[in-house]
XYZ file of C-alpha atoms in Angstrom:
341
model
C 0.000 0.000 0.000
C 1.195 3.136 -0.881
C -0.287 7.029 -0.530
C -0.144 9.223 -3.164
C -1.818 12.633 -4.062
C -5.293 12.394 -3.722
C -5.852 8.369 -3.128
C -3.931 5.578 -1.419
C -2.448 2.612 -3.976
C -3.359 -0.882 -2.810
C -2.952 -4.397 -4.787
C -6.053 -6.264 -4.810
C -4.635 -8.601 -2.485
C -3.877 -6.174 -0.125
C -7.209 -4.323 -0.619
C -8.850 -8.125 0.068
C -7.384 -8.682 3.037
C -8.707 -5.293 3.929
C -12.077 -5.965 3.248
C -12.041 -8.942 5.581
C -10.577 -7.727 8.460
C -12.759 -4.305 8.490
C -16.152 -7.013 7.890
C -15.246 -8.951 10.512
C -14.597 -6.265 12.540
C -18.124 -5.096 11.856
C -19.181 -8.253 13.233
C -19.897 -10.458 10.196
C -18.766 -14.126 10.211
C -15.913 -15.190 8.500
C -17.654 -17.013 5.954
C -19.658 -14.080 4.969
C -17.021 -11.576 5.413
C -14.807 -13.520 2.979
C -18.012 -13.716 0.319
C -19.006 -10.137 1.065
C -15.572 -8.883 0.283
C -15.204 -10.883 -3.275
C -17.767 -8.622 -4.500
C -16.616 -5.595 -3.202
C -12.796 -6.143 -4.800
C -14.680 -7.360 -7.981
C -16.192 -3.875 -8.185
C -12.966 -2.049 -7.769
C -10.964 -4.165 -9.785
C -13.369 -3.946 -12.729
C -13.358 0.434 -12.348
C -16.891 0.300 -10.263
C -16.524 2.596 -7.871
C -19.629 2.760 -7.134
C -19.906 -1.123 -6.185
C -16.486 -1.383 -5.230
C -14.885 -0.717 -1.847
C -17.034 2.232 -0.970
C -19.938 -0.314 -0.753
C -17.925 -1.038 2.893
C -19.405 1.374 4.458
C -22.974 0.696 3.697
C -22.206 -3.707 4.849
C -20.805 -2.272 8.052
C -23.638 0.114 8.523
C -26.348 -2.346 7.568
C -24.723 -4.765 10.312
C -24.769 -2.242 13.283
C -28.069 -0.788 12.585
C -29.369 -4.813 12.712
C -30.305 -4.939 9.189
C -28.480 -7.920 8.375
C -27.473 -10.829 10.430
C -24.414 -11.586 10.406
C -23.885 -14.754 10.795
C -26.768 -16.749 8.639
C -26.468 -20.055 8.120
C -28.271 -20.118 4.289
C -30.859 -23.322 3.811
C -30.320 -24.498 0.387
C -33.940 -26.873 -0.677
C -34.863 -28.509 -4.203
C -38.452 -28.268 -4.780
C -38.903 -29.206 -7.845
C -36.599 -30.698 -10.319
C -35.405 -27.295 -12.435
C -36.069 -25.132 -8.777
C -34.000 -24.579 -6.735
C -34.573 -22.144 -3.368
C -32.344 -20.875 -0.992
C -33.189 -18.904 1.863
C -30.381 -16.921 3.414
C -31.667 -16.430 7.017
C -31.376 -12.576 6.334
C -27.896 -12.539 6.046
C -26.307 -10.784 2.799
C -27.189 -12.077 -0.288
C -23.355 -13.361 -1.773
C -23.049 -16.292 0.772
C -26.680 -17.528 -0.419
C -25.686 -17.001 -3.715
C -22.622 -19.098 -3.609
C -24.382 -21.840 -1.466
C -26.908 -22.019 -3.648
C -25.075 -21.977 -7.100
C -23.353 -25.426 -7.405
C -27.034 -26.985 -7.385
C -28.427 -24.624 -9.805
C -25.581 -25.480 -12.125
C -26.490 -29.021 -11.650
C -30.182 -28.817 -12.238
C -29.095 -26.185 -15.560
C -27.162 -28.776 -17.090
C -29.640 -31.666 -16.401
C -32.662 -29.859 -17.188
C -31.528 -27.004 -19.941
C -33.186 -24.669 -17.913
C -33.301 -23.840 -13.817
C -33.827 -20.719 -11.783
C -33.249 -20.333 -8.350
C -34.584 -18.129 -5.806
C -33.005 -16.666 -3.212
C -35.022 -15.305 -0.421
C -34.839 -13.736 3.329
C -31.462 -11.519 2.092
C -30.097 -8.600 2.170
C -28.689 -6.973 -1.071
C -26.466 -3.897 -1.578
C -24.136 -4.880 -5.010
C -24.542 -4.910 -8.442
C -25.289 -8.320 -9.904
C -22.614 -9.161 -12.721
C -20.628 -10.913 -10.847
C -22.989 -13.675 -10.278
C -23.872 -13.689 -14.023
C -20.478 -13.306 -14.626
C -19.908 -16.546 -12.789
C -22.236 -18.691 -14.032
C -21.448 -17.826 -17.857
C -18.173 -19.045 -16.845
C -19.584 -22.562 -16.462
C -21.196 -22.307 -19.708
C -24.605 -20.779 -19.099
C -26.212 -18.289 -20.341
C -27.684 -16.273 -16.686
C -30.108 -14.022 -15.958
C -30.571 -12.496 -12.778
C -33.335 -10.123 -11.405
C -33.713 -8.423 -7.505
C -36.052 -5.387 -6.114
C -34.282 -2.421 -3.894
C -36.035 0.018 -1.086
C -38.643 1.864 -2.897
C -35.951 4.959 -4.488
C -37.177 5.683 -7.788
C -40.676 7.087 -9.307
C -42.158 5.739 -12.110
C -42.623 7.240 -15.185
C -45.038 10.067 -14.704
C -44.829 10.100 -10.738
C -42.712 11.580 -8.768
C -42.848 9.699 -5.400
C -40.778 6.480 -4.907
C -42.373 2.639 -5.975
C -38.978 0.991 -7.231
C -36.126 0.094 -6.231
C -33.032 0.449 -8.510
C -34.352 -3.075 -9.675
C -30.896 -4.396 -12.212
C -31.086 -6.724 -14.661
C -28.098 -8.850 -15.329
C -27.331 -11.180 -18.004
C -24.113 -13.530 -18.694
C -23.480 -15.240 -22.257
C -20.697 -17.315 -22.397
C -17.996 -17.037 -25.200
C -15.488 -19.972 -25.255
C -12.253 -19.288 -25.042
C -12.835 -15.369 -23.971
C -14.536 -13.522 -21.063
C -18.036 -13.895 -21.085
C -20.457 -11.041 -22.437
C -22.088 -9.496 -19.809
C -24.207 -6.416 -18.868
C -25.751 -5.393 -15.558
C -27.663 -1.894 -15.116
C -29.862 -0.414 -12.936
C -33.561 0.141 -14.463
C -32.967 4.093 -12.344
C -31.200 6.032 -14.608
C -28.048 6.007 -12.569
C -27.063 3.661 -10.021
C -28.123 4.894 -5.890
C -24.104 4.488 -5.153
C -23.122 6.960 -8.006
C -25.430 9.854 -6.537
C -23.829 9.095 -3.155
C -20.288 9.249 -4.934
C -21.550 12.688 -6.202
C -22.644 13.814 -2.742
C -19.436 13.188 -0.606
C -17.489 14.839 -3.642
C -19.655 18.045 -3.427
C -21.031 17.519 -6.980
C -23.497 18.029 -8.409
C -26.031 15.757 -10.369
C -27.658 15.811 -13.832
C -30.839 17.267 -13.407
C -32.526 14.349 -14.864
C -31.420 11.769 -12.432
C -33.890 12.649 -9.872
C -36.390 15.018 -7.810
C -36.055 16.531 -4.726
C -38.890 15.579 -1.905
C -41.464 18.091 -2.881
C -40.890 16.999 -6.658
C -38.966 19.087 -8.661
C -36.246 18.132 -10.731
C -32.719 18.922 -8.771
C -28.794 18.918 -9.704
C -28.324 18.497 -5.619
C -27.179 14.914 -4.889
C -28.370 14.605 -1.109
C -32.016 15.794 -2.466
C -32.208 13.303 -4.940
C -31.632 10.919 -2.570
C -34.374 12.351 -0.128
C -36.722 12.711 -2.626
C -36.931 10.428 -5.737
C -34.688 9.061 -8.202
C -35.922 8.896 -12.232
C -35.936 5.622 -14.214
C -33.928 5.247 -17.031
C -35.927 5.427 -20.834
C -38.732 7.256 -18.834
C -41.752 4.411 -19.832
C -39.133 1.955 -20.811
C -37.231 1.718 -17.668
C -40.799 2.075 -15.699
C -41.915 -1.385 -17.244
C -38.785 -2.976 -16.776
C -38.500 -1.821 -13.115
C -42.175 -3.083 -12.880
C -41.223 -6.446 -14.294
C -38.456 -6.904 -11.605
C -40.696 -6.267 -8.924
C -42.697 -9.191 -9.844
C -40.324 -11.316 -10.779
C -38.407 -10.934 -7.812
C -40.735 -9.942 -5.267
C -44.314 -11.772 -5.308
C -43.479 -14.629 -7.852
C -40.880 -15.979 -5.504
C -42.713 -14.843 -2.281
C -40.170 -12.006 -1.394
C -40.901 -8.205 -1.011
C -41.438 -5.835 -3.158
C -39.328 -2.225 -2.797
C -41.718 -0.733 -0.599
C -42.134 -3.473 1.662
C -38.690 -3.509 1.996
C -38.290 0.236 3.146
C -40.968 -0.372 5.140
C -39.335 -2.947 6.779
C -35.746 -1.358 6.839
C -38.155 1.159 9.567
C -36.091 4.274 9.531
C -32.799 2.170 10.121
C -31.109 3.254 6.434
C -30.000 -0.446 5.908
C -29.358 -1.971 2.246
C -32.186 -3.256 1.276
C -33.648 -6.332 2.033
C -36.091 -8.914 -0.023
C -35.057 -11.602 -3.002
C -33.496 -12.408 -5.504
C -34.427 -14.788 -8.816
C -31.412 -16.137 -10.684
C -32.753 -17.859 -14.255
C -29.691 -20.633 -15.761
C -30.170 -21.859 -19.116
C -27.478 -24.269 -20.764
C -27.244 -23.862 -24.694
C -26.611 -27.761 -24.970
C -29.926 -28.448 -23.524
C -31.298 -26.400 -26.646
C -28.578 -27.447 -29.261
C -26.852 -30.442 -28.345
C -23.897 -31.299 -30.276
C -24.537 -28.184 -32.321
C -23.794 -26.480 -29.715
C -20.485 -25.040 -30.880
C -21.817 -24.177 -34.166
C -24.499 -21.495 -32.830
C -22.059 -20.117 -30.145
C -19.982 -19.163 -33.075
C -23.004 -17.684 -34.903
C -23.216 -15.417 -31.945
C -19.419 -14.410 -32.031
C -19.889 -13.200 -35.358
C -22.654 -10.886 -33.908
C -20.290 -9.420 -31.282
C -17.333 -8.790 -34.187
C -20.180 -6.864 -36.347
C -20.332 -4.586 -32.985
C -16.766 -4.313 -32.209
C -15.864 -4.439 -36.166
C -17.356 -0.811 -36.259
C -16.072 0.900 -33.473
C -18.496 0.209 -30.890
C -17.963 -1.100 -27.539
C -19.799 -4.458 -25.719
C -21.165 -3.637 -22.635
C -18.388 -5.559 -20.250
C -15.200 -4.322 -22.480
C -14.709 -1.768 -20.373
C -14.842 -3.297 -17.069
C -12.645 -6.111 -18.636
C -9.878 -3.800 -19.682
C -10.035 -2.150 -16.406
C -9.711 -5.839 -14.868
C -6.402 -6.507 -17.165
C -4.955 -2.711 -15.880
C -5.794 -3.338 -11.886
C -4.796 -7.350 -11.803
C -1.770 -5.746 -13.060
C -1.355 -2.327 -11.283
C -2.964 -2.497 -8.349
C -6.189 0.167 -7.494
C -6.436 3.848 -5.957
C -8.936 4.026 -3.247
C -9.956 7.872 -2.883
C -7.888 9.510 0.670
C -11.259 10.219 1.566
C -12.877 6.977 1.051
C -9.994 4.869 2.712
C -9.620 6.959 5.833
C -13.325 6.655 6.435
C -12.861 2.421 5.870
C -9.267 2.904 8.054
C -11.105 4.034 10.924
C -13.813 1.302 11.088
C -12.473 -1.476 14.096
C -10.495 -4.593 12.404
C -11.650 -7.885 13.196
């Protein structure tokens, strides 16, 4: 680790072993610490800041306001033969995830198709990197989860979302899997926070203030209301998560869950559906043949200039595995003066 102007320099080893020690020290178990901090050096590594380390600070906060708890022991079940459900005891949502995934994979590969839903968590990162992981075994992934009610619909101006992603994973042999993840709110909650401890300001069309006017000031967008993205677009699709991820799999919905949270400002807490489809189930030994129809779909992008969706955080991967990360002085003084575990 070492300081320089304006941010501290950290390998992602050493910026790992951070993680841990300030999680446990916030009183999660080791085996959720360890999951919890994958995630968060995933984001940093790939140039998220807003999912990266800063996310830190909200775990640690969600843990001593009794949001989360922090040592769950997730119950993995199989009812049905493509199902499989997993429900994390209110703990974080990465440890579920991971307990979880092994038997989804399974059930994917014997079935074509399985989704599993993860229930009784509590979520506060973006979603690629479980796509991410399961297009590394092959699949193509989907996966879907609510928020605390943040963001108006189309037309309104008072909160009914949550910042409701939608991830997806396609898996390219041979090279890093295509993948997107974005919030259905027109910006991701962490960026507006990034925005307010900088003393920026935000685009006026990112959000309202609480009376409902459109405002460039980052802490009243996130008293008031944030705006979907695509106005009616990103209203349906934020709708559509809800559903999916809420009722369908007998979790909450976005209000619910900041009703729930009851003043405490925790992450948010609810569900989570994950949807695993394997090609060969659809193909079989033509399987290789239609993969390769789709790689000549992502040359036609590239071939013209234009960028795939996970390119970027790729190449910012290949520079950080290499170079290390810069944590903001800020940001890492703030994480330096939580207790160590």
């Amino acid at each position: 680790m070492t300081s320089q102007a304006g941010g501290v320099a950290m390998t992602l080893d050493a910026l790992r072993d951070l993680a841990r020690t300030k999680l446990r020290g916030a009183g999660l178990a080791p085996d959720h610490a360890d999951a919890v901090a994958e995630t968060m050096v995933a984001g940093e590594r790939d140039g998220c800041a807003s999912h990266g380390i800063y996310r830190l600070l909200i775990a640690a906060n969600s843990v001593a306001r009794g949001v989360v708890v922090p040592d769950a022991a997730p119950v993995v079940r199989s009812p049905a033969a493509a199902l499989v459900k997993v429900d994390g005891g209110g703990g974080f949502a990465q440890l579920a995830f991971e307990r979880g995934r092994p038997l989804l994979v399974e059930k994917a590969r014997r079935c074509g198709i399985a989704a599993m839903a993860i229930n009784h968590v509590v979520h506060f990162a973006a979603l690629w990197p479980e796509v991410e992981a399961l297009a590394g075994e092959g699949l193509v992934a989907l996966a879907f989860t609510p928020s605390h009610a943040w963001v108006a619909p189309a037309g309104g101006t008072k909160p009914v979302f949550g910042t409701n992603p939608i991830a997806f994973g396609w898996p390219r042999p041979g090279r890093d899997p295509f993948v997107f993840d974005f919030a259905t709110s027109a910006v991701a909650r962490g960026e507006i926070e990034l925005h307010r401890r900088a003393g920026r300001p935000v685009p006026e069309d990112w959000g309202y203030d609480a009376q409902g006017q459109p405002t460039t000031e980052a802490a009243a967008v996130l008293n008031g209301a944030m705006r979907t993205f695509g106005g009616h677009k990103g209203s349906a699709l934020a709708a559509m998560v809800e559903l999916i991820a809420g009722p369908l799999i007998g979790d909450m919905t976005s209000a619910e869950s900041i009703k729930a949270d009851g003043g405490r400002g925790g992450s948010p807490i609810g569900g989570e559906l994950v949807i695993a489809i394997d090609p060969a189930g659809f193909l079989g030994d033509t399987v290789a043949e239609h993969l390769a129809r789709a790689e000549a779909m992502f040359t036609a992008i590239e071939d013209q200039g234009a960028r795939l969706p996970s390119a970027r955080r790729y190449a910012a991967r290949e520079r950080s595995l290499r170079d290390g990360v810069t944590i903001p002085r800020a940001l890492h003084d703030d994480i330096m003066a939580l207790p160590n575990g």
